[in-house]
């Protein structure tokens, strides 16, 4: 019986060590992202390797070609909106969970503001907590999410999405 207790204690310690490791990695990633944003406040990284937008797509949306850096087409896993933001801001689409966490944090600090502007804060908070497999109800919302991203990164956001990808507009410092 004592061996079973020791085995359970060992599993618990391993679980705690794994949680601590993930917490440290998340903290380190947040520190790196904060440093990146301090040193690149309004720049889109040049090494993003974006695709050229089609003239037809730009004309249909009435966008001037000189106003677009390029098109980024993220993997279609339900997290594509956050992956796009992470790709542009962190040069790594896999850091989308950090973007979601930061968006949730800024929203919770300004709950009254967002509620007054029509955002269902409870629903958005639940959506922003979800990592891994998600359903279409938890995708990047085209109304509230761009506003949260704009507030988070203190820059204007224009979101255009259709089958060929997401346009990354030039950032204009106001």
JSON list of C-alpha atoms in Angstrom, two decimals, residues 28-85:
[
{"chain": "A", "resi": 28, "resn": "UNK", "atom": "CA", "xyz": [9.84, 34.00, -20.64]},
{"chain": "A", "resi": 29, "resn": "UNK", "atom": "CA", "xyz": [7.83, 34.24, -23.86]},
{"chain": "A", "resi": 30, "resn": "UNK", "atom": "CA", "xyz": [5.86, 37.23, -22.50]},
{"chain": "A", "resi": 31, "resn": "UNK", "atom": "CA", "xyz": [9.11, 38.99, -21.55]},
{"chain": "A", "resi": 32, "resn": "UNK", "atom": "CA", "xyz": [10.55, 38.41, -25.02]},
{"chain": "A", "resi": 33, "resn": "UNK", "atom": "CA", "xyz": [7.36, 39.67, -26.65]},
{"chain": "A", "resi": 34, "resn": "UNK", "atom": "CA", "xyz": [7.31, 42.78, -24.46]},
{"chain": "A", "resi": 35, "resn": "UNK", "atom": "CA", "xyz": [10.92, 43.53, -25.42]},
{"chain": "A", "resi": 36, "resn": "UNK", "atom": "CA", "xyz": [10.13, 42.95, -29.09]},
{"chain": "A", "resi": 37, "resn": "UNK", "atom": "CA", "xyz": [7.20, 45.39, -28.94]},
{"chain": "A", "resi": 38, "resn": "UNK", "atom": "CA", "xyz": [9.28, 48.04, -27.18]},
{"chain": "A", "resi": 39, "resn": "UNK", "atom": "CA", "xyz": [11.92, 47.86, -29.90]},
{"chain": "A", "resi": 40, "resn": "UNK", "atom": "CA", "xyz": [9.48, 47.53, -32.87]},
{"chain": "A", "resi": 41, "resn": "UNK", "atom": "CA", "xyz": [6.47, 49.69, -31.94]},
{"chain": "A", "resi": 42, "resn": "UNK", "atom": "CA", "xyz": [5.15, 50.42, -35.44]},
{"chain": "A", "resi": 43, "resn": "UNK", "atom": "CA", "xyz": [7.23, 48.27, -37.74]},
{"chain": "A", "resi": 44, "resn": "UNK", "atom": "CA", "xyz": [6.08, 45.22, -39.61]},
{"chain": "A", "resi": 45, "resn": "UNK", "atom": "CA", "xyz": [9.08, 42.87, -39.61]},
{"chain": "A", "resi": 46, "resn": "UNK", "atom": "CA", "xyz": [10.75, 42.76, -43.02]},
{"chain": "A", "resi": 47, "resn": "UNK", "atom": "CA", "xyz": [11.54, 39.05, -42.86]},
{"chain": "A", "resi": 48, "resn": "UNK", "atom": "CA", "xyz": [7.89, 37.94, -42.80]},
{"chain": "A", "resi": 49, "resn": "UNK", "atom": "CA", "xyz": [8.01, 36.63, -46.37]},
{"chain": "A", "resi": 50, "resn": "UNK", "atom": "CA", "xyz": [4.48, 37.72, -47.28]},
{"chain": "A", "resi": 51, "resn": "UNK", "atom": "CA", "xyz": [2.70, 36.84, -50.52]},
{"chain": "A", "resi": 52, "resn": "UNK", "atom": "CA", "xyz": [1.79, 39.53, -53.03]},
{"chain": "A", "resi": 53, "resn": "UNK", "atom": "CA", "xyz": [-1.90, 40.41, -53.08]},
{"chain": "A", "resi": 54, "resn": "UNK", "atom": "CA", "xyz": [-3.80, 39.93, -56.34]},
{"chain": "A", "resi": 55, "resn": "UNK", "atom": "CA", "xyz": [-4.84, 43.14, -58.09]},
{"chain": "A", "resi": 56, "resn": "UNK", "atom": "CA", "xyz": [-8.36, 41.74, -58.47]},
{"chain": "A", "resi": 57, "resn": "UNK", "atom": "CA", "xyz": [-8.73, 41.16, -54.75]},
{"chain": "A", "resi": 58, "resn": "UNK", "atom": "CA", "xyz": [-7.47, 44.62, -53.91]},
{"chain": "A", "resi": 59, "resn": "UNK", "atom": "CA", "xyz": [-9.76, 46.23, -56.49]},
{"chain": "A", "resi": 60, "resn": "UNK", "atom": "CA", "xyz": [-12.77, 44.32, -55.16]},
{"chain": "A", "resi": 61, "resn": "UNK", "atom": "CA", "xyz": [-12.04, 45.65, -51.66]},
{"chain": "A", "resi": 62, "resn": "UNK", "atom": "CA", "xyz": [-11.13, 49.12, -53.00]},
{"chain": "A", "resi": 63, "resn": "UNK", "atom": "CA", "xyz": [-7.64, 48.96, -51.50]},
{"chain": "A", "resi": 64, "resn": "UNK", "atom": "CA", "xyz": [-4.68, 50.66, -53.15]},
{"chain": "A", "resi": 65, "resn": "UNK", "atom": "CA", "xyz": [-1.75, 48.28, -53.79]},
{"chain": "A", "resi": 66, "resn": "UNK", "atom": "CA", "xyz": [0.71, 50.68, -52.11]},
{"chain": "A", "resi": 67, "resn": "UNK", "atom": "CA", "xyz": [-1.31, 50.45, -48.89]},
{"chain": "A", "resi": 68, "resn": "UNK", "atom": "CA", "xyz": [-0.64, 46.73, -48.42]},
{"chain": "A", "resi": 69, "resn": "UNK", "atom": "CA", "xyz": [2.60, 45.09, -47.33]},
{"chain": "A", "resi": 70, "resn": "UNK", "atom": "CA", "xyz": [1.41, 41.68, -48.37]},
{"chain": "A", "resi": 71, "resn": "UNK", "atom": "CA", "xyz": [-0.91, 38.78, -47.69]},
{"chain": "A", "resi": 72, "resn": "UNK", "atom": "CA", "xyz": [-0.44, 36.23, -44.99]},
{"chain": "A", "resi": 73, "resn": "UNK", "atom": "CA", "xyz": [-2.41, 33.00, -45.23]},
{"chain": "A", "resi": 74, "resn": "UNK", "atom": "CA", "xyz": [-2.34, 31.20, -41.86]},
{"chain": "A", "resi": 75, "resn": "UNK", "atom": "CA", "xyz": [-3.10, 27.54, -41.34]},
{"chain": "A", "resi": 76, "resn": "UNK", "atom": "CA", "xyz": [-6.84, 26.94, -41.10]},
{"chain": "A", "resi": 77, "resn": "UNK", "atom": "CA", "xyz": [-7.20, 25.55, -37.59]},
{"chain": "A", "resi": 78, "resn": "UNK", "atom": "CA", "xyz": [-9.70, 27.98, -36.08]},
{"chain": "A", "resi": 79, "resn": "UNK", "atom": "CA", "xyz": [-6.96, 30.11, -34.56]},
{"chain": "A", "resi": 80, "resn": "UNK", "atom": "CA", "xyz": [-6.08, 31.84, -37.85]},
{"chain": "A", "resi": 81, "resn": "UNK", "atom": "CA", "xyz": [-6.97, 35.37, -36.67]},
{"chain": "A", "resi": 82, "resn": "UNK", "atom": "CA", "xyz": [-4.77, 35.10, -33.60]},
{"chain": "A", "resi": 83, "resn": "UNK", "atom": "CA", "xyz": [-2.05, 33.32, -35.58]},
{"chain": "A", "resi": 84, "resn": "UNK", "atom": "CA", "xyz": [-2.05, 36.24, -38.04]},
{"chain": "A", "resi": 85, "resn": "UNK", "atom": "CA", "xyz": [-1.67, 38.78, -35.25]}
]
